GROMACS .gro file of C-alpha atoms in nm:
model
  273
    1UNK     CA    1  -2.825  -8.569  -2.693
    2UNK     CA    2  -2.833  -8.204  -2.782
    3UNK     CA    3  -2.634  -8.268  -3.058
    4UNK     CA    4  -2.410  -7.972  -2.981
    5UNK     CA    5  -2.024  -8.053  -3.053
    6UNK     CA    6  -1.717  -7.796  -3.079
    7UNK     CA    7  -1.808  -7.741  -3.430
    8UNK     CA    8  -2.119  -7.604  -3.412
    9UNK     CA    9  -2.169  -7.487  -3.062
   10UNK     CA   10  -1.939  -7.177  -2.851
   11UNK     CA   11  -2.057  -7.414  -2.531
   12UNK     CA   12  -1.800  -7.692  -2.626
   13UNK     CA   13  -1.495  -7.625  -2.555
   14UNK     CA   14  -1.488  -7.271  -2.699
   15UNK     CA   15  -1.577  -7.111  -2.381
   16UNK     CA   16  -1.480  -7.390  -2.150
   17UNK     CA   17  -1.176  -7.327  -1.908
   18UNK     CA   18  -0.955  -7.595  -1.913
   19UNK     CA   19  -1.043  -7.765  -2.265
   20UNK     CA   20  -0.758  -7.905  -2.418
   21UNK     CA   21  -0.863  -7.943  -2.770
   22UNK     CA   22  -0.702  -7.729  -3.025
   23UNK     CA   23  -0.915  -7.587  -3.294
   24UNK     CA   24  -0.897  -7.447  -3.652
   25UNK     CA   25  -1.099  -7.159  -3.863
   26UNK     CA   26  -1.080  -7.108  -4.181
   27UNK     CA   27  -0.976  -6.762  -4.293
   28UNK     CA   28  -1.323  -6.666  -4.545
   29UNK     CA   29  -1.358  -6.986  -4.577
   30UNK     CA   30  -1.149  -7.257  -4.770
   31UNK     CA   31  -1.070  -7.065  -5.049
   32UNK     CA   32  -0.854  -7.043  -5.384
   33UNK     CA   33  -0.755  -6.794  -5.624
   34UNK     CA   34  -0.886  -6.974  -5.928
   35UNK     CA   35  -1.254  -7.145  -5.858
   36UNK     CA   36  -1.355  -7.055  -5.488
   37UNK     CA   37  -1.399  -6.711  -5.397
   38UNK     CA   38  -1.338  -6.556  -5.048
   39UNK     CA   39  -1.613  -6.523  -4.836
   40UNK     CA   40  -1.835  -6.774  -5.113
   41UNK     CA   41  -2.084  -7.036  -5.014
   42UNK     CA   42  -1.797  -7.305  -5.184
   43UNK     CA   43  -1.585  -7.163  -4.959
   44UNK     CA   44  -1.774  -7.181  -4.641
   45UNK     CA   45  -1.888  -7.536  -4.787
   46UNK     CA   46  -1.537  -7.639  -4.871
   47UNK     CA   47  -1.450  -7.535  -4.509
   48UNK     CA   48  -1.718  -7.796  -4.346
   49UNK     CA   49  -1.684  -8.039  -4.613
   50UNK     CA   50  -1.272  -8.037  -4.489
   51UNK     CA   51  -1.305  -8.037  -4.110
   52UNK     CA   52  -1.226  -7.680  -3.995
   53UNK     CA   53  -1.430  -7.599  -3.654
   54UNK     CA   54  -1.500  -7.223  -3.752
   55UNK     CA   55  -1.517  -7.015  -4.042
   56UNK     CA   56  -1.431  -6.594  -4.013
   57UNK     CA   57  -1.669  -6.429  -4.219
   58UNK     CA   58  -1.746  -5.984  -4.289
   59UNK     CA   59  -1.970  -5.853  -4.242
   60UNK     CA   60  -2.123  -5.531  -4.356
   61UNK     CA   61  -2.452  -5.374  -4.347
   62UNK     CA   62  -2.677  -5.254  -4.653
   63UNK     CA   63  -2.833  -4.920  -4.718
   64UNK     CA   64  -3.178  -5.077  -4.641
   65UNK     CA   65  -3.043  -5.205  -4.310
   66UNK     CA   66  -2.971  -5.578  -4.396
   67UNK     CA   67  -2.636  -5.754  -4.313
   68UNK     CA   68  -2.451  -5.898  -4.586
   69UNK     CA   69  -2.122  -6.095  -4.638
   70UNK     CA   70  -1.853  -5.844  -4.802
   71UNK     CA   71  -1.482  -5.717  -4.709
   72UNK     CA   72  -1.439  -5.371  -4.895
   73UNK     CA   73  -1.596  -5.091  -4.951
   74UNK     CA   74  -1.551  -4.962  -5.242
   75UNK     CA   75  -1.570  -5.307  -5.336
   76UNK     CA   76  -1.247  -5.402  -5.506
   77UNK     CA   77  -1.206  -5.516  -5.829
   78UNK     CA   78  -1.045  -5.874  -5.734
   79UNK     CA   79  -1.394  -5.917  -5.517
   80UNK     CA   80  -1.646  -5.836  -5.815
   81UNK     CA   81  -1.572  -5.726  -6.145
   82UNK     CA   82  -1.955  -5.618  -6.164
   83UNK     CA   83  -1.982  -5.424  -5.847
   84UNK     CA   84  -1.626  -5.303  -5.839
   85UNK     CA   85  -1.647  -4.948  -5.689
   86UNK     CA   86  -1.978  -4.971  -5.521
   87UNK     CA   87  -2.048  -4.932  -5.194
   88UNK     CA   88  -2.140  -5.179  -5.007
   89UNK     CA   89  -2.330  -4.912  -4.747
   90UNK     CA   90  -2.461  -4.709  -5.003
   91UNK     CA   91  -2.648  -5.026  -5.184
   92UNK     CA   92  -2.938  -5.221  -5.123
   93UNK     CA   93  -2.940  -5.624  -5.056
   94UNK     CA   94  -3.078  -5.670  -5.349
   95UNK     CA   95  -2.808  -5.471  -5.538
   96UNK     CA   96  -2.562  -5.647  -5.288
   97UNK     CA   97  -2.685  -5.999  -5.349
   98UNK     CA   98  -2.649  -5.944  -5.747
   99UNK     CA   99  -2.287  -5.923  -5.792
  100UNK     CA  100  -2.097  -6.208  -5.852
  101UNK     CA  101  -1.796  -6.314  -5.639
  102UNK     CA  102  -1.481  -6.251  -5.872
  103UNK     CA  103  -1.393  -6.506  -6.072
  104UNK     CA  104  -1.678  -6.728  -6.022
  105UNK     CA  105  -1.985  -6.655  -6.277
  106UNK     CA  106  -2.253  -6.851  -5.994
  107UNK     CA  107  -2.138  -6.733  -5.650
  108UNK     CA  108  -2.266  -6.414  -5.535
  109UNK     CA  109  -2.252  -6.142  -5.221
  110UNK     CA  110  -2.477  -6.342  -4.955
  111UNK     CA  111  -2.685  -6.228  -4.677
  112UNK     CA  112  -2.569  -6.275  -4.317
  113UNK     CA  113  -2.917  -6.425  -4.217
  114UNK     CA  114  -2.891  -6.692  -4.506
  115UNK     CA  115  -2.546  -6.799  -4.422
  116UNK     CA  116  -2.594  -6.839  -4.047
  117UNK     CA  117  -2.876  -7.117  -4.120
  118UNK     CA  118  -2.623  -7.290  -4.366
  119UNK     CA  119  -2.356  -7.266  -4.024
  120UNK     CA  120  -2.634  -7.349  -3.786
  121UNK     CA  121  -2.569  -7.710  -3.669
  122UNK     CA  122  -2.243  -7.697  -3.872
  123UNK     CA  123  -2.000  -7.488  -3.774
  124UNK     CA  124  -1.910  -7.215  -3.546
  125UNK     CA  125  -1.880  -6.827  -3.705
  126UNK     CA  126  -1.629  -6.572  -3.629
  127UNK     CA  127  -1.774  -6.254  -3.677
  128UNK     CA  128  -1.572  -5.931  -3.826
  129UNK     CA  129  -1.831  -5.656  -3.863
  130UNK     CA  130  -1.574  -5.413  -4.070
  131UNK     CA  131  -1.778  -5.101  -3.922
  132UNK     CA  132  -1.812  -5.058  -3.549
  133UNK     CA  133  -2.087  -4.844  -3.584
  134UNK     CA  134  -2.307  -5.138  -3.745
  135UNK     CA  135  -2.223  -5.393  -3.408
  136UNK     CA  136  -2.573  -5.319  -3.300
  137UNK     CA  137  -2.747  -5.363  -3.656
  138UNK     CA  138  -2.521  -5.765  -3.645
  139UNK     CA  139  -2.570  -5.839  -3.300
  140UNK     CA  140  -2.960  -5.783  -3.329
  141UNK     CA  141  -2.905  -5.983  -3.622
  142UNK     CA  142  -2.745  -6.261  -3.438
  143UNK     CA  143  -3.007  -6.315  -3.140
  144UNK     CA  144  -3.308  -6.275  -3.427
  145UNK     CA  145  -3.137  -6.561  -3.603
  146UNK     CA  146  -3.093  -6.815  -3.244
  147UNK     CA  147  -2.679  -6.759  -3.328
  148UNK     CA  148  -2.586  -6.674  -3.019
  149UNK     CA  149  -2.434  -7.012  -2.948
  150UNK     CA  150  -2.254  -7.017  -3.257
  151UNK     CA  151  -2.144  -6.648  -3.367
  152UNK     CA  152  -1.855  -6.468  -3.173
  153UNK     CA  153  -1.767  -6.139  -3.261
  154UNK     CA  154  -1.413  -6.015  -3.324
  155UNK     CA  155  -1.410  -5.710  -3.132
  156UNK     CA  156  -1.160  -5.449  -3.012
  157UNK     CA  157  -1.031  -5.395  -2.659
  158UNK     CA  158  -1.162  -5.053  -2.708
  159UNK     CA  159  -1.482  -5.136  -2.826
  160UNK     CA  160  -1.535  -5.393  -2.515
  161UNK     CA  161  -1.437  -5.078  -2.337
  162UNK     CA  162  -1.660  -4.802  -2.481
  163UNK     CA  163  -1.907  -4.932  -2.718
  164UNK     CA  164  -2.047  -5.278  -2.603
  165UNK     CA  165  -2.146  -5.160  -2.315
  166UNK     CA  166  -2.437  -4.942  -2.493
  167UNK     CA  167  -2.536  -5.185  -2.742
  168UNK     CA  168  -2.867  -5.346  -2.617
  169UNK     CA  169  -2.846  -5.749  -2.629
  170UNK     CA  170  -2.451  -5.705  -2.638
  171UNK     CA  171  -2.432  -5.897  -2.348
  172UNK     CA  172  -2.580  -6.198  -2.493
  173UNK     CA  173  -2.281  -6.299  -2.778
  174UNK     CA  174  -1.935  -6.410  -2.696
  175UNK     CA  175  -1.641  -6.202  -2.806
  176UNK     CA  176  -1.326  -6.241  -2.960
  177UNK     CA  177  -1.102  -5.942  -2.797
  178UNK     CA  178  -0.810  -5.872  -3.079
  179UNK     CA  179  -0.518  -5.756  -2.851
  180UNK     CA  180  -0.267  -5.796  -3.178
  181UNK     CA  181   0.093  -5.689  -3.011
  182UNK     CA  182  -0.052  -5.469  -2.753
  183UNK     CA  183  -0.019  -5.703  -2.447
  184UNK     CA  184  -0.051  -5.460  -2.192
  185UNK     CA  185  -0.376  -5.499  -2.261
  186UNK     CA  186  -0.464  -5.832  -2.111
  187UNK     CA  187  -0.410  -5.702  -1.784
  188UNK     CA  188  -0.694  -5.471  -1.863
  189UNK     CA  189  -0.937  -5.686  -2.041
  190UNK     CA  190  -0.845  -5.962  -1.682
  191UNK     CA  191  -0.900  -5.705  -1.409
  192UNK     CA  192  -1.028  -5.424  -1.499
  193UNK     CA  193  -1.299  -5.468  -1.773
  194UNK     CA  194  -1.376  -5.786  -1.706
  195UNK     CA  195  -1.662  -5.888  -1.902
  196UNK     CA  196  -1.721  -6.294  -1.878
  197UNK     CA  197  -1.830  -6.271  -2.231
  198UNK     CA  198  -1.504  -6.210  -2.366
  199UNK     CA  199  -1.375  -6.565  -2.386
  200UNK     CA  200  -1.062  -6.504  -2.624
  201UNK     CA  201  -0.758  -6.312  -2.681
  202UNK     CA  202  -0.647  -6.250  -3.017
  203UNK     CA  203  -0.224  -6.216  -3.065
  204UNK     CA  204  -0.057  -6.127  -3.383
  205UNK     CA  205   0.221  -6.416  -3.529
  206UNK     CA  206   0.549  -6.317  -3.308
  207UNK     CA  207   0.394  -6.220  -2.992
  208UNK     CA  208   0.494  -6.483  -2.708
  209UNK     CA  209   0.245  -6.635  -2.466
  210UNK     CA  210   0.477  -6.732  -2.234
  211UNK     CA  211   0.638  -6.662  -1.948
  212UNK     CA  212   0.353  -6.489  -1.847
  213UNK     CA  213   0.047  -6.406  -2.074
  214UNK     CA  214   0.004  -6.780  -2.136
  215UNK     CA  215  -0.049  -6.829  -1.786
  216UNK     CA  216  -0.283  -6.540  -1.724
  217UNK     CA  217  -0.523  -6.699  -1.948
  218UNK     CA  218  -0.500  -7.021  -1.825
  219UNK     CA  219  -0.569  -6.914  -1.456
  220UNK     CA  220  -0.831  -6.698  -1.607
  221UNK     CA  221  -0.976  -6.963  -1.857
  222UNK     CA  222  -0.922  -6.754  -2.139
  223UNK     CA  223  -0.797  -6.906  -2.491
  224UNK     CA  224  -0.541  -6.747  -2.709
  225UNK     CA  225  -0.628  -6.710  -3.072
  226UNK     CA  226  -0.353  -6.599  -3.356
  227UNK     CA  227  -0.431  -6.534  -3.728
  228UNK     CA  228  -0.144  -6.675  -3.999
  229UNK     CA  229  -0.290  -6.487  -4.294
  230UNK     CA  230   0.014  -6.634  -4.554
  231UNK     CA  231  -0.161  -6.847  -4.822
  232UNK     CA  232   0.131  -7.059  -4.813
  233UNK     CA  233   0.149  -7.140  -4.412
  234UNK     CA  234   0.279  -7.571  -4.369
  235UNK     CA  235   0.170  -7.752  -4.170
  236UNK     CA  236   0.441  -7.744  -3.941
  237UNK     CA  237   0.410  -7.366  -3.918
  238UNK     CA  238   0.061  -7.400  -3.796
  239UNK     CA  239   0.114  -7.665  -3.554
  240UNK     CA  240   0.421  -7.452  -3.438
  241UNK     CA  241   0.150  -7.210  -3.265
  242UNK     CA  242  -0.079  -7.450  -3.136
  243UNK     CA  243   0.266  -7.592  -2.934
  244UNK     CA  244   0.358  -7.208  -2.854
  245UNK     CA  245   0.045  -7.234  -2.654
  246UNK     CA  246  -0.200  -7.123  -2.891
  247UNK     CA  247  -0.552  -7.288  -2.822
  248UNK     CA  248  -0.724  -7.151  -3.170
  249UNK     CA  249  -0.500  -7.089  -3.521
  250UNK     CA  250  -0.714  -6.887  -3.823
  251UNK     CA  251  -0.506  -6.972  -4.163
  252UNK     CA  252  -0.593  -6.972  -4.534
  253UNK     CA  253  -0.396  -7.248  -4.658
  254UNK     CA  254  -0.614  -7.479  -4.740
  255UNK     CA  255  -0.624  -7.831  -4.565
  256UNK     CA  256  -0.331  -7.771  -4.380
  257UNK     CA  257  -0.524  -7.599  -4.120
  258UNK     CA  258  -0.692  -7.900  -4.038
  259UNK     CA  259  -0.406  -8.136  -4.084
  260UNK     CA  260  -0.237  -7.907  -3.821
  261UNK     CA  261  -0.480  -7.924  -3.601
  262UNK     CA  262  -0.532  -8.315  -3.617
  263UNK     CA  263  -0.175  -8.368  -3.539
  264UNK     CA  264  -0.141  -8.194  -3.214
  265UNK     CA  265  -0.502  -8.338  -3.124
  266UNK     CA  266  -0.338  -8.655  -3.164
  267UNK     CA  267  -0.033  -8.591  -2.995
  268UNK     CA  268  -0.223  -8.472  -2.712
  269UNK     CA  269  -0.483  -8.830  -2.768
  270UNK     CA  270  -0.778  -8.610  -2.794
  271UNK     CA  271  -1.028  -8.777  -2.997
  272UNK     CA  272  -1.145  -8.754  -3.274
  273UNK     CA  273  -0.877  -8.524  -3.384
   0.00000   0.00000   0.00000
């Protein structure tokens, strides 16, 4: 076959109405205070290597015009004691790709291109580009690199509303619509915007998909996506939103977003887990 599974590809299961399967992305990647930076190549290895489906990943673009992997700007000093204070906008990739990933001495700021042909055939991407005004700059960025079948941006209602529309190729990636605790919302993004691309709704922890957002999405095909961002999240806590209806949890605790996820794969018998 194609070798396309729901790891690596958006056309399994991601964006297939009525897929049970639950599914897991790491946070940055699987990270740790001490040895693996956020956002490093360990970490998005570490993520693979462990099972998650999907890794989140920034993404920020250089002064010469080249995406790179970074969360501030002003870069902060926790994220590279040799860059700390730069900006990421106001370097080049060259300058970007020098500084080393606080505290390892080896890992270093990565270009976007490079790490979506480590993903490619791996695992699926979900894409935060922490400057709306650079979604055209990533999204030419995916298509040049073949990621469209892998890369889903996480996007704003308001940007599905106003700003997608006049980005050239945006209608060629899959989004990630982050709705957080303003459910009114959904009825928008269902009836009125309506773009197919948008195949997810993001909640915040708290927000309840039932009676009747849960069902919405199902009639709708959509899938319901929540972020745990507590380092210390169990196991049981994860799994608790997966059985609240949740079809994708983000965490960045380690294993136990995969261990999560296996066990209400195999309470449900989906195979393998």
């Amino acid at each position: 076959g194609s070798g396309k599974t729901y790891r690596n590809s958006l056309s399994v299961c991601w964006t297939t109405p009525g897929c049970k399967r639950v599914l897991a992305i790491a946070h940055g990647g699987n990270w740790d205070v001490t040895n693996v930076p956020y956002l490093s190549n360990g970490a998005i290895a570490a993520a693979y290597a462990s099972g998650f489906d999907g890794v989140k990943i920034d993404v920020r673009v250089t002064s010469d015009n080249v995406p790179v992997l970074a969360h501030s700007s002003p870069i902060k000093f926790y994220e590279s004691l040799d860059c700390v204070n730069k900006r990421i906008e106001q370097m080049t990739a060259a300058q970007v790709t020098a500084c080393h990933r606080f505290p390892s001495g080896t890992e270093t700021f990565q270009r976007f291109d490079d790490v979506l042909n480590y993903l490619r055939g791996k695992m699926v991407a979900q894409l935060t580009v922490k400057e709306s005004t650079d979604y055209a700059r990533v999204i030419a960025a995916v298509i040049a690199a073949g990621a469209e079948d892998f890369a889903f941006f996480e996007i704003s209602t308001n940007d599905l509303r106003t700003k997608i529309p006049t980005i050239s190729g945006a209608q060629n990636v899959w989004y990630l619509i982050n709705v957080a605790s303003n459910v009114t919302e959904v009825d928008e993004l269902l009836n009125t915007i309506n773009n197919p691309r948008a195949f997810m709704y993001e909640f915040d922890p708290g927000i309840s998909l039932s009676p009747t957002i849960g069902p919405k999405l199902t009639t709708a095909g959509i899938k319901a996506f929540v972020y745990d961002s507590n380092v210390a999240a169990s196991v049981a806590g994860l799994q608790g939103y997966y059985n609240q209806g949740f079809d994708v949890v983000s965490s960045q605790a380690g294993n136990n977003g995969v261990t999560a996820r296996q066990q209400v794969n195999t309470t449900r018998g989906i195979n393998p887990p």
